Amino acid sequence: MACADQLSKAAVLGALEFGQSVAVLPPLLRLTLWRNTGIAFGLLSGASGVVGVAAALAAVWLVFWQRGQWHTSRLARWGTGMILGGAAGNLLDRARYGYVVDFLELPYWPIFNLADACIVVGGALLAASGLWATRR
């Protein structure tokens, strides 16, 4: 996940200037290169250092929590992997640039990247796994 995220960001960084926007699938998808110094959806802008430390601590906690869940489902393991891969991709950006590179723009939605999508989908998989486990 982190590798695919970094490759996608490198491709967009090589093709666009910050603030530049290109329609890919009008009107559904645009590539708009953006610096995100906050967390998801631009919240806490300007707090990149604090956000980076918090994200790293959350990733470490998730690894240790998951290790204690020896009976965890495949769905939960996939979810955890997606969250950790997405977090790693965004942490690499913060370490390298001091911000996260965002570039995917959908109508009525903040600009995001592949790592963000992995984190959201991974969280949904973990939630689904938890719901499924409680129904058994």
N, CA, C and O atoms as a DFTB+ gen file, in Angstrom:
544 C
 N C O
     1  1       0.816      -1.183       0.000
     2  2       0.000       0.000       0.000
     3  2       0.865       1.254       0.000
     4  3       0.631       2.173      -0.785
     5  1       1.859       1.292       0.876
     6  2       2.713       2.478       0.963
     7  2       3.479       2.679      -0.335
     8  3       3.662       3.810      -0.785
     9  1       3.925       1.583      -0.937
    10  2       4.668       1.676      -2.199
    11  2       3.776       2.221      -3.313
    12  3       4.184       3.122      -4.046
    13  1       2.576       1.690      -3.447
    14  2       1.642       2.181      -4.471
    15  2       1.307       3.649      -4.227
    16  3       1.204       4.432      -5.171
    17  1       1.138       4.019      -2.963
    18  2       0.854       5.412      -2.615
    19  2       2.009       6.313      -3.042
    20  3       1.791       7.344      -3.678
    21  1       3.228       5.930      -2.698
    22  2       4.387       6.758      -3.034
    23  2       4.610       6.845      -4.543
    24  3       4.988       7.900      -5.052
    25  1       4.381       5.750      -5.257
    26  2       4.514       5.780      -6.722
    27  2       3.469       6.692      -7.353
    28  3       3.774       7.434      -8.287
    29  1       2.241       6.641      -6.849
    30  2       1.190       7.504      -7.402
    31  2       1.509       8.972      -7.131
    32  3       1.286       9.823      -7.993
    33  1       2.021       9.270      -5.957
    34  2       2.382      10.650      -5.627
    35  2       3.552      11.131      -6.481
    36  3       3.560      12.275      -6.934
    37  1       4.534      10.265      -6.702
    38  2       5.676      10.641      -7.541
    39  2       5.218      10.963      -8.957
    40  3       5.703      11.915      -9.568
    41  1       4.288      10.176      -9.478
    42  2       3.778      10.418     -10.833
    43  2       3.070      11.766     -10.913
    44  3       3.272      12.519     -11.866
    45  1       2.247      12.070      -9.925
    46  2       1.506      13.335      -9.937
    47  2       2.450      14.512      -9.693
    48  3       2.303      15.562     -10.320
    49  1       3.419      14.347      -8.788
    50  2       4.391      15.415      -8.541
    51  2       5.202      15.731      -9.797
    52  3       5.601      16.875     -10.015
    53  1       5.444      14.709     -10.622
    54  2       6.179      14.917     -11.861
    55  2       5.344      15.536     -12.964
    56  3       5.889      16.061     -13.935
    57  1       4.031      15.482     -12.828
    58  2       3.148      15.949     -13.903
    59  2       2.466      17.282     -13.615
    60  3       2.122      18.009     -14.546
    61  1       2.267      17.612     -12.344
    62  2       1.500      18.813     -11.991
    63  2       2.292      19.725     -11.062
    64  3       3.209      19.287     -10.368
    65  1       1.921      20.987     -11.065
    66  2       2.417      21.963     -10.089
    67  2       1.388      22.046      -8.965
    68  3       0.212      21.750      -9.177
    69  1       1.823      22.444      -7.774
    70  2       0.882      22.573      -6.666
    71  2      -0.199      23.583      -7.010
    72  3       0.080      24.686      -7.481
    73  1      -1.432      23.183      -6.766
    74  2      -2.586      24.012      -7.093
    75  2      -3.135      23.755      -8.485
    76  3      -4.263      24.149      -8.785
    77  1      -2.359      23.102      -9.342
    78  2      -2.813      22.789     -10.702
    79  2      -3.812      21.638     -10.659
    80  3      -3.692      20.729      -9.838
    81  1      -4.796      21.687     -11.548
    82  2      -5.861      20.692     -11.575
    83  2      -6.108      20.238     -13.004
    84  3      -6.117      21.048     -13.931
    85  1      -6.309      18.931     -13.178
    86  2      -6.574      18.345     -14.491
    87  2      -7.769      17.403     -14.373
    88  3      -7.813      16.560     -13.478
    89  1      -8.731      17.546     -15.273
    90  2      -9.887      16.645     -15.283
    91  2      -9.458      15.297     -15.848
    92  3      -8.853      15.229     -16.918
    93  1      -9.773      14.229     -15.128
    94  2      -9.456      12.875     -15.582
    95  2     -10.718      12.194     -16.087
    96  3     -10.739      11.675     -17.203
    97  1     -11.753      12.191     -15.290
    98  2     -13.061      11.644     -15.656
    99  2     -14.123      12.691     -15.323
   100  3     -14.843      12.557     -14.333
   101  1     -14.221      13.737     -16.152
   102  2     -15.165      14.807     -15.820
   103  2     -16.588      14.277     -15.762
   104  3     -16.953      13.447     -16.596
   105  1     -17.378      14.703     -14.847
   106  2     -17.102      15.597     -13.719
   107  2     -16.769      14.840     -12.439
   108  3     -16.796      15.428     -11.358
   109  1     -16.452      13.538     -12.536
   110  2     -16.279      12.708     -11.339
   111  2     -14.912      12.798     -10.680
   112  3     -14.820      12.772      -9.452
   113  1     -13.856      12.901     -11.464
   114  2     -12.509      12.828     -10.888
   115  2     -11.584      13.844     -11.525
   116  3     -11.499      13.963     -12.747
   117  1     -10.893      14.575     -10.660
   118  2      -9.851      15.507     -11.079
   119  2      -8.579      15.166     -10.312
   120  3      -8.637      14.665      -9.189
   121  1      -7.445      15.439     -10.920
   122  2      -6.174      15.396     -10.211
   123  2      -5.825      16.831      -9.866
   124  3      -5.636      17.659     -10.758
   125  1      -5.738      17.129      -8.593
   126  2      -5.412      18.471      -8.116
   127  2      -4.316      18.330      -7.075
   128  3      -4.554      17.800      -5.991
   129  1      -3.122      18.798      -7.392
   130  2      -1.989      18.642      -6.483
   131  2      -2.107      19.634      -5.326
   132  3      -2.266      20.837      -5.534
   133  1      -2.025      19.100      -4.092
   134  2      -2.289      19.901      -2.902
   135  2      -1.363      19.503      -1.764
   136  3      -1.056      18.322      -1.598
   137  1      -0.916      20.476      -0.977
   138  2      -0.138      20.213       0.243
   139  2      -1.104      20.155       1.428
   140  3      -1.866      21.094       1.659
   141  1      -1.069      19.065       2.168
   142  2      -1.928      18.921       3.344
   143  2      -1.039      18.899       4.582
   144  3      -0.328      17.923       4.824
   145  1      -1.079      19.970       5.360
   146  2      -0.268      20.036       6.578
   147  2      -1.042      19.570       7.805
   148  3      -0.504      19.551       8.912
   149  1      -2.288      19.198       7.613
   150  2      -3.117      18.745       8.730
   151  2      -3.339      17.248       8.684
   152  3      -2.486      16.484       8.231
   153  1      -4.506      16.846       9.165
   154  2      -4.887      15.436       9.114
   155  2      -5.916      15.280       8.003
   156  3      -6.011      16.131       7.119
   157  1      -6.660      14.233       8.044
   158  2      -7.643      13.956       6.997
   159  2      -8.536      15.167       6.747
   160  3      -9.002      15.824       7.677
   161  1      -8.755      15.436       5.489
   162  2      -9.661      16.491       5.039
   163  2      -9.203      17.880       5.472
   164  3     -10.023      18.790       5.593
   165  1      -7.900      18.051       5.706
   166  2      -7.351      19.358       6.022
   167  2      -7.560      19.826       7.453
   168  3      -7.213      20.958       7.787
   169  1      -8.123      18.973       8.306
   170  2      -8.305      19.358       9.708
   171  2      -6.944      19.534      10.378
   172  3      -5.988      18.849      10.013
   173  1      -6.846      20.413      11.322
   174  2      -5.615      20.716      12.065
   175  2      -4.476      21.161      11.153
   176  3      -3.323      20.805      11.395
   177  1      -4.774      21.921      10.127
   178  2      -3.735      22.412       9.221
   179  2      -2.659      23.148      10.003
   180  3      -2.946      23.903      10.932
   181  1      -1.425      22.913       9.610
   182  2      -0.292      23.565      10.241
   183  2       0.292      22.790      11.405
   184  3       1.309      23.204      11.962
   185  1      -0.310      21.692      11.787
   186  2       0.171      20.905      12.926
   187  2       0.830      19.616      12.457
   188  3       0.647      18.562      13.066
   189  1       1.601      19.699      11.369
   190  2       2.157      18.505      10.738
   191  2       3.025      17.678      11.681
   192  3       2.934      16.451      11.674
   193  1       3.867      18.323      12.494
   194  2       4.732      17.582      13.409
   195  2       3.948      16.804      14.441
   196  3       4.220      15.627      14.675
   197  1       2.985      17.445      15.054
   198  2       2.140      16.791      16.061
   199  2       1.345      15.663      15.421
   200  3       1.224      14.577      15.987
   201  1       0.806      15.929      14.238
   202  2       0.014      14.919      13.530
   203  2       0.886      13.719      13.179
   204  3       0.446      12.577      13.312
   205  1       2.112      13.963      12.735
   206  2       3.021      12.871      12.393
   207  2       3.330      11.984      13.582
   208  3       3.313      10.758      13.471
   209  1       3.611      12.595      14.713
   210  2       3.898      11.830      15.936
   211  2       2.664      11.043      16.366
   212  3       2.772       9.870      16.722
   213  1       1.502      11.672      16.338
   214  2       0.262      10.983      16.726
   215  2      -0.025       9.807      15.798
   216  3      -0.441       8.745      16.259
   217  1       0.194       9.985      14.494
   218  2      -0.042       8.903      13.532
   219  2       0.927       7.750      13.765
   220  3       0.531       6.586      13.693
   221  1       2.181       8.055      14.041
   222  2       3.165       7.002      14.305
   223  2       2.799       6.228      15.567
   224  3       2.883       5.000      15.586
   225  1       2.396       6.933      16.615
   226  2       1.986       6.260      17.855
   227  2       0.748       5.393      17.637
   228  3       0.659       4.289      18.174
   229  1      -0.196       5.886      16.859
   230  2      -1.401       5.103      16.567
   231  2      -1.047       3.840      15.787
   232  3      -1.621       2.780      16.036
   233  1      -0.111       3.941      14.851
   234  2       0.305       2.774      14.068
   235  2       0.982       1.737      14.964
   236  3       0.725       0.540      14.835
   237  1       1.845       2.194      15.870
   238  2       2.509       1.274      16.803
   239  2       1.470       0.589      17.687
   240  3       1.531      -0.622      17.897
   241  1       0.514       1.366      18.206
   242  2      -0.546       0.780      19.027
   243  2      -1.316      -0.282      18.239
   244  3      -1.603      -1.357      18.766
   245  1      -1.653       0.015      16.977
   246  2      -2.423      -0.921      16.156
   247  2      -1.662      -2.227      15.947
   248  3      -2.253      -3.306      15.993
   249  1      -0.354      -2.131      15.719
   250  2       0.465      -3.341      15.546
   251  2       0.411      -4.191      16.816
   252  3       0.180      -5.398      16.742
   253  1       0.621      -3.577      17.969
   254  2       0.615      -4.344      19.218
   255  2      -0.771      -4.878      19.553
   256  3      -0.894      -5.999      20.048
   257  1      -1.800      -4.110      19.297
   258  2      -3.165      -4.584      19.532
   259  2      -3.467      -5.786      18.642
   260  3      -4.024      -6.781      19.105
   261  1      -3.101      -5.692      17.372
   262  2      -3.385      -6.769      16.420
   263  2      -2.615      -8.035      16.782
   264  3      -3.130      -9.140      16.610
   265  1      -1.394      -7.889      17.280
   266  2      -0.607      -9.068      17.668
   267  2      -1.289      -9.839      18.788
   268  3      -1.153     -11.060      18.867
   269  1      -2.012      -9.153      19.646
   270  2      -2.724      -9.813      20.736
   271  2      -4.019     -10.470      20.292
   272  3      -4.644     -11.202      21.060
   273  1      -4.416     -10.217      19.082
   274  2      -5.664     -10.768      18.545
   275  2      -5.350     -11.997      17.680
   276  3      -5.613     -11.981      16.478
   277  1      -4.800     -13.043      18.265
   278  2      -4.350     -14.209      17.511
   279  2      -5.477     -14.875      16.733
   280  3      -5.222     -15.555      15.739
   281  1      -6.684     -14.695      17.158
   282  2      -7.840     -15.311      16.507
   283  2      -8.469     -14.388      15.458
   284  3      -9.551     -14.679      14.950
   285  1      -7.809     -13.296      15.136
   286  2      -8.369     -12.284      14.241
   287  2      -8.677     -12.864      12.863
   288  3      -7.952     -13.718      12.352
   289  1      -9.748     -12.389      12.289
   290  2     -10.171     -12.857      10.970
   291  2      -9.266     -12.313       9.870
   292  3      -8.515     -11.360      10.074
   293  1      -9.353     -12.927       8.725
   294  2      -8.612     -12.465       7.552
   295  2      -9.030     -11.038       7.196
   296  3      -8.200     -10.225       6.789
   297  1     -10.307     -10.743       7.349
   298  2     -10.822      -9.404       7.067
   299  2     -10.141      -8.361       7.963
   300  3      -9.762      -7.287       7.495
   301  1      -9.992      -8.679       9.234
   302  2      -9.332      -7.762      10.171
   303  2      -7.858      -7.600       9.830
   304  3      -7.312      -6.501       9.936
   305  1      -7.211      -8.684       9.421
   306  2      -5.799      -8.585       9.044
   307  2      -5.627      -7.721       7.800
   308  3      -4.694      -6.921       7.727
   309  1      -6.518      -7.875       6.821
   310  2      -6.478      -7.021       5.626
   311  2      -6.701      -5.567       6.018
   312  3      -5.993      -4.675       5.549
   313  1      -7.678      -5.332       6.871
   314  2      -7.958      -3.968       7.320
   315  2      -6.766      -3.342       8.020
   316  3      -6.411      -2.192       7.761
   317  1      -6.152      -4.109       8.908
   318  2      -4.979      -3.611       9.625
   319  2      -3.844      -3.313       8.657
   320  3      -3.177      -2.285       8.772
   321  1      -3.627      -4.206       7.711
   322  2      -2.574      -3.987       6.714
   323  2      -2.811      -2.735       5.887
   324  3      -1.878      -1.986       5.600
   325  1      -4.059      -2.513       5.508
   326  2      -4.373      -1.317       4.719
   327  2      -4.168      -0.047       5.545
   328  3      -3.634       0.941       5.042
   329  1      -4.586      -0.070       6.799
   330  2      -4.390       1.101       7.663
   331  2      -2.902       1.383       7.842
   332  3      -2.462       2.524       7.701
   333  1      -2.131       0.348       8.153
   334  2      -0.697       0.541       8.372
   335  2       0.015       0.978       7.098
   336  3       0.901       1.832       7.145
   337  1      -0.364       0.398       5.960
   338  2       0.238       0.808       4.690
   339  2      -0.077       2.250       4.351
   340  3       0.797       2.996       3.910
   341  1      -1.326       2.644       4.557
   342  2      -1.713       4.032       4.302
   343  2      -1.012       4.994       5.247
   344  3      -0.541       6.052       4.832
   345  1      -0.946       4.621       6.521
   346  2      -0.261       5.473       7.501
   347  2       1.215       5.615       7.148
   348  3       1.782       6.702       7.264
   349  1       1.836       4.519       6.719
   350  2       3.252       4.580       6.337
   351  2       3.461       5.516       5.148
   352  3       4.416       6.292       5.130
   353  1       2.574       5.447       4.160
   354  2       2.694       6.334       3.003
   355  2       2.615       7.795       3.395
   356  3       3.409       8.609       2.922
   357  1       1.671       8.136       4.250
   358  2       1.531       9.530       4.681
   359  2       2.659       9.956       5.621
   360  3       3.094      11.106       5.578
   361  1       3.139       9.036       6.472
   362  2       4.265       9.365       7.351
   363  2       5.536       9.612       6.544
   364  3       6.333      10.483       6.893
   365  1       5.729       8.853       5.469
   366  2       6.882       9.105       4.595
   367  2       6.819      10.510       4.018
   368  3       7.835      11.201       3.958
   369  1       5.642      10.937       3.596
   370  2       5.476      12.306       3.093
   371  2       5.832      13.327       4.165
   372  3       6.571      14.277       3.902
   373  1       5.311      13.135       5.363
   374  2       5.573      14.103       6.438
   375  2       7.061      14.180       6.753
   376  3       7.593      15.264       6.990
   377  1       7.733      13.031       6.755
   378  2       9.171      13.013       7.033
   379  2       9.953      13.682       5.899
   380  3      10.914      14.408       6.154
   381  1       9.552      13.445       4.674
   382  2      10.273      13.964       3.511
   383  2       9.972      15.431       3.237
   384  3      10.889      16.216       2.998
   385  1       8.694      15.809       3.270
   386  2       8.288      17.149       2.834
   387  2       7.792      18.058       3.957
   388  3       7.802      19.279       3.808
   389  1       7.362      17.486       5.068
   390  2       6.745      18.281       6.122
   391  2       5.248      18.442       5.928
   392  3       4.601      19.176       6.675
   393  1       4.698      17.775       4.948
   394  2       3.263      17.784       4.645
   395  2       2.943      16.515       3.867
   396  3       3.846      15.791       3.447
   397  1       1.658      16.250       3.680
   398  2       1.213      15.096       2.899
   399  2       0.780      15.581       1.523
   400  3       0.094      16.596       1.399
   401  1       1.183      14.854       0.498
   402  2       0.802      15.174      -0.877
   403  2      -0.573      14.562      -1.152
   404  3      -0.739      13.343      -1.097
   405  1      -1.540      15.403      -1.445
   406  2      -2.886      14.965      -1.819
   407  2      -3.122      15.334      -3.273
   408  3      -2.575      16.322      -3.762
   409  1      -3.946      14.533      -3.977
   410  2      -4.150      14.828      -5.395
   411  2      -5.456      14.316      -5.987
   412  3      -5.794      14.699      -7.107
   413  1      -6.193      13.481      -5.300
   414  2      -7.447      12.950      -5.842
   415  2      -8.603      13.843      -5.406
   416  3      -8.814      14.060      -4.212
   417  1      -9.341      14.351      -6.369
   418  2     -10.447      15.255      -6.048
   419  2     -11.746      14.726      -6.635
   420  3     -11.869      14.543      -7.846
   421  1     -12.705      14.487      -5.762
   422  2     -14.053      14.080      -6.143
   423  2     -14.999      15.237      -5.835
   424  3     -14.703      16.060      -4.968
   425  1     -16.129      15.312      -6.532
   426  2     -17.074      16.396      -6.234
   427  2     -17.533      16.345      -4.774
   428  3     -17.827      15.277      -4.239
   429  1     -17.586      17.505      -4.151
   430  2     -18.092      17.656      -2.782
   431  2     -17.283      16.887      -1.744
   432  3     -17.808      16.539      -0.686
   433  1     -16.022      16.620      -2.031
   434  2     -15.186      15.864      -1.104
   435  2     -13.809      16.516      -1.059
   436  3     -13.315      16.961      -2.095
   437  1     -13.179      16.586       0.103
   438  2     -11.833      17.172       0.168
   439  2     -10.829      16.356      -0.647
   440  3     -11.017      15.159      -0.863
   441  1      -9.780      17.007      -1.086
   442  2      -8.731      16.335      -1.861
   443  2      -8.025      15.332      -0.946
   444  3      -7.763      15.627       0.220
   445  1      -7.717      14.143      -1.479
   446  2      -7.100      13.082      -0.692
   447  2      -6.092      12.330      -1.550
   448  3      -5.815      12.736      -2.678
   449  1      -5.543      11.242      -1.031
   450  2      -4.575      10.435      -1.778
   451  2      -4.873       8.949      -1.578
   452  3      -5.809       8.582      -0.868
   453  1      -4.069       8.107      -2.210
   454  2      -4.279       6.662      -2.126
   455  2      -4.119       6.158      -0.689
   456  3      -4.853       5.267      -0.260
   457  1      -3.169       6.721       0.052
   458  2      -2.968       6.312       1.448
   459  2      -4.215       6.593       2.282
   460  3      -4.621       5.766       3.098
   461  1      -4.819       7.761       2.073
   462  2      -6.052       8.097       2.798
   463  2      -7.153       7.087       2.489
   464  3      -7.874       6.644       3.383
   465  1      -7.273       6.729       1.212
   466  2      -8.293       5.756       0.805
   467  2      -8.036       4.407       1.476
   468  3      -8.975       3.747       1.922
   469  1      -6.769       3.995       1.548
   470  2      -6.427       2.731       2.205
   471  2      -6.797       2.764       3.687
   472  3      -7.306       1.781       4.223
   473  1      -6.542       3.890       4.345
   474  2      -6.867       4.017       5.766
   475  2      -8.375       3.912       5.984
   476  3      -8.824       3.231       6.906
   477  1      -9.150       4.579       5.145
   478  2     -10.612       4.549       5.290
   479  2     -11.164       3.151       5.002
   480  3     -11.985       2.639       5.763
   481  1     -10.715       2.537       3.907
   482  2     -11.188       1.188       3.566
   483  2     -10.732       0.191       4.634
   484  3     -11.499      -0.686       5.030
   485  1      -9.492       0.323       5.098
   486  2      -8.999      -0.551       6.159
   487  2      -9.814      -0.427       7.432
   488  3     -10.115      -1.429       8.079
   489  1     -10.172       0.796       7.794
   490  2     -11.021       1.012       8.969
   491  2     -12.385       0.374       8.799
   492  3     -12.929      -0.206       9.738
   493  1     -12.939       0.481       7.590
   494  2     -14.241      -0.144       7.315
   495  2     -14.138      -1.668       7.417
   496  3     -15.048      -2.318       7.931
   497  1     -13.034      -2.236       6.928
   498  2     -12.843      -3.688       7.023
   499  2     -12.719      -4.129       8.484
   500  3     -13.283      -5.149       8.880
   501  1     -11.979      -3.355       9.277
   502  2     -11.867      -3.681      10.705
   503  2     -13.225      -3.606      11.397
   504  3     -13.569      -4.474      12.198
   505  1     -13.990      -2.571      11.086
   506  2     -15.323      -2.427      11.682
   507  2     -16.225      -3.584      11.268
   508  3     -16.938      -4.148      12.097
   509  1     -16.192      -3.937       9.984
   510  2     -17.009      -5.054       9.496
   511  2     -16.595      -6.351      10.173
   512  3     -17.441      -7.172      10.526
   513  1     -15.302      -6.532      10.352
   514  2     -14.798      -7.726      11.023
   515  2     -15.306      -7.797      12.459
   516  3     -15.704      -8.861      12.933
   517  1     -15.288      -6.659      13.147
   518  2     -15.783      -6.621      14.526
   519  2     -17.267      -6.910      14.610
   520  3     -17.716      -7.631      15.502
   521  1     -18.034      -6.347      13.678
   522  2     -19.478      -6.610      13.654
   523  2     -19.757      -8.076      13.358
   524  3     -20.634      -8.685      13.970
   525  1     -19.008      -8.637      12.416
   526  2     -19.186     -10.027      12.040
   527  2     -18.861     -10.932      13.232
   528  3     -19.574     -11.901      13.495
   529  1     -17.787     -10.612      13.945
   530  2     -17.360     -11.439      15.080
   531  2     -18.394     -11.418      16.204
   532  3     -18.600     -12.431      16.873
   533  1     -19.045     -10.273      16.418
   534  2     -20.030     -10.196      17.503
   535  2     -21.316     -10.930      17.164
   536  3     -22.096     -11.253      18.060
   537  1     -21.548     -11.195      15.899
   538  2     -22.774     -11.899      15.487
   539  2     -22.622     -13.409      15.535
   540  3     -23.611     -14.136      15.442
   541  1     -21.401     -13.884      15.679
   542  2     -21.174     -15.332      15.704
   543  2     -21.557     -15.929      17.012
   544  3     -21.429     -17.139      17.200
